[in-house]
C-alpha positions as protocol buffer text, in pm:
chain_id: "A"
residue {
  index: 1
  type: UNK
  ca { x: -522 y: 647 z: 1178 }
}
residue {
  index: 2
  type: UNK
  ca { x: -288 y: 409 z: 1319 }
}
residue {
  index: 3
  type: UNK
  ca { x: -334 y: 20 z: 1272 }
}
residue {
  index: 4
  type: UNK
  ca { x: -382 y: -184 z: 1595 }
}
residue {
  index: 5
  type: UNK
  ca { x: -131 y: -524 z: 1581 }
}
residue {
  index: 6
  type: UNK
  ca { x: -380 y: -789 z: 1637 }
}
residue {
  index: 7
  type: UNK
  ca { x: -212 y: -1000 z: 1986 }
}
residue {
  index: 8
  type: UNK
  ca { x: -357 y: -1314 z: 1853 }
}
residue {
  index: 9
  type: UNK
  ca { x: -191 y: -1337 z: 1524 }
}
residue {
  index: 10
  type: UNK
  ca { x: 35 y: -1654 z: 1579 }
}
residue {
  index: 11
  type: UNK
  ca { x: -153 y: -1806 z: 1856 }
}
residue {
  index: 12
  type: UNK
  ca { x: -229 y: -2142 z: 1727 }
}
residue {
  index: 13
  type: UNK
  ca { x: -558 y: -2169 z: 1841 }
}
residue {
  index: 14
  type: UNK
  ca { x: -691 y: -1821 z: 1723 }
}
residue {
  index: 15
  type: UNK
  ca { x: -969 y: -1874 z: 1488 }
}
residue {
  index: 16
  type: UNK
  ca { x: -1180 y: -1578 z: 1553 }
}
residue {
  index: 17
  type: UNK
  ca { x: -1485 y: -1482 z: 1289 }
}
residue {
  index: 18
  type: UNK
  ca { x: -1454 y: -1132 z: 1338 }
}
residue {
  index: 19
  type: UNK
  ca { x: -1072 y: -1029 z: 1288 }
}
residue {
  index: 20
  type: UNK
  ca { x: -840 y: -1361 z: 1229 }
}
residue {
  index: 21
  type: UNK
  ca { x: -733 y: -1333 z: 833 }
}
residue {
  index: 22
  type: UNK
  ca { x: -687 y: -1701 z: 808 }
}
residue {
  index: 23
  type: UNK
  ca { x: -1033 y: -1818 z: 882 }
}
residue {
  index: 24
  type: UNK
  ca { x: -1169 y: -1879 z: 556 }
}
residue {
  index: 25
  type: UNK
  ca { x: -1521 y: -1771 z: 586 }
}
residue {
  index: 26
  type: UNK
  ca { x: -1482 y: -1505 z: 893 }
}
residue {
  index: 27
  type: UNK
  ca { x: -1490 y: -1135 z: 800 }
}
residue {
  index: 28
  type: UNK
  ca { x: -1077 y: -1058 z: 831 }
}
residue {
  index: 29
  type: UNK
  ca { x: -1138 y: -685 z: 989 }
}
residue {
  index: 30
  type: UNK
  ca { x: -845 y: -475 z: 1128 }
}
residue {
  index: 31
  type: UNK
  ca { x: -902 y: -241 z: 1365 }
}
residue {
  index: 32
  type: UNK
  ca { x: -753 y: 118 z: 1389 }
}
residue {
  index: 33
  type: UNK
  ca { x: -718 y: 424 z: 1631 }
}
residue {
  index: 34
  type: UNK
  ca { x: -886 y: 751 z: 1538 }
}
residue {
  index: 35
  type: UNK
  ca { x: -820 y: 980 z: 1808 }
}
residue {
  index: 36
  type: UNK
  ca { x: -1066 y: 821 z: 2084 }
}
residue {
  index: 37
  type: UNK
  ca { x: -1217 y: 613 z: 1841 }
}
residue {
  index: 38
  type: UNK
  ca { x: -1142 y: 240 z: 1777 }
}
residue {
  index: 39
  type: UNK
  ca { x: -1288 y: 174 z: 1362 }
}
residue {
  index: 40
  type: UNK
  ca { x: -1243 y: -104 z: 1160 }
}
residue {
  index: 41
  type: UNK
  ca { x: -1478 y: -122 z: 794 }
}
residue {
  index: 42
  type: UNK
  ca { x: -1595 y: -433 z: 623 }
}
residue {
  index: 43
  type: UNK
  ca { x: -1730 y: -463 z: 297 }
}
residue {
  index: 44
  type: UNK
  ca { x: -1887 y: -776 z: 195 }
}
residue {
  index: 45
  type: UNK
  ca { x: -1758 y: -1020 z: -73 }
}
residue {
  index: 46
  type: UNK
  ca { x: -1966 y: -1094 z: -394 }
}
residue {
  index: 47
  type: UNK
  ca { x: -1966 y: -1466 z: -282 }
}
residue {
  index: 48
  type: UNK
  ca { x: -2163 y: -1392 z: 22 }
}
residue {
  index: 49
  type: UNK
  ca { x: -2458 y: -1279 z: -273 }
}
């Protein structure tokens, strides 16, 4: 699989819940290419229990 670079890393507005790794409570997936497939997994954090 080959990681996707995430465009929106150093824009200074980019606070997404999904994908940005900064956002303290958002879910900080990457996203990869498998063949025709674009994946990403998430497993949840023990604070979220």
């Amino acid at each position: 699989m080959k990681k996707i670079i995430n465009p929106w890393r150093n824009h200074p507005e980019y606070n997404c819940f999904g994908c940005c790794p900064d956002n303290p409570i958002g879910l900080h997936l990457e996203f990869y290419e498998d063949g025709d497939y674009i994946v990403s997994k998430w497993n949840p954090w023990k604070k979220l229990f």
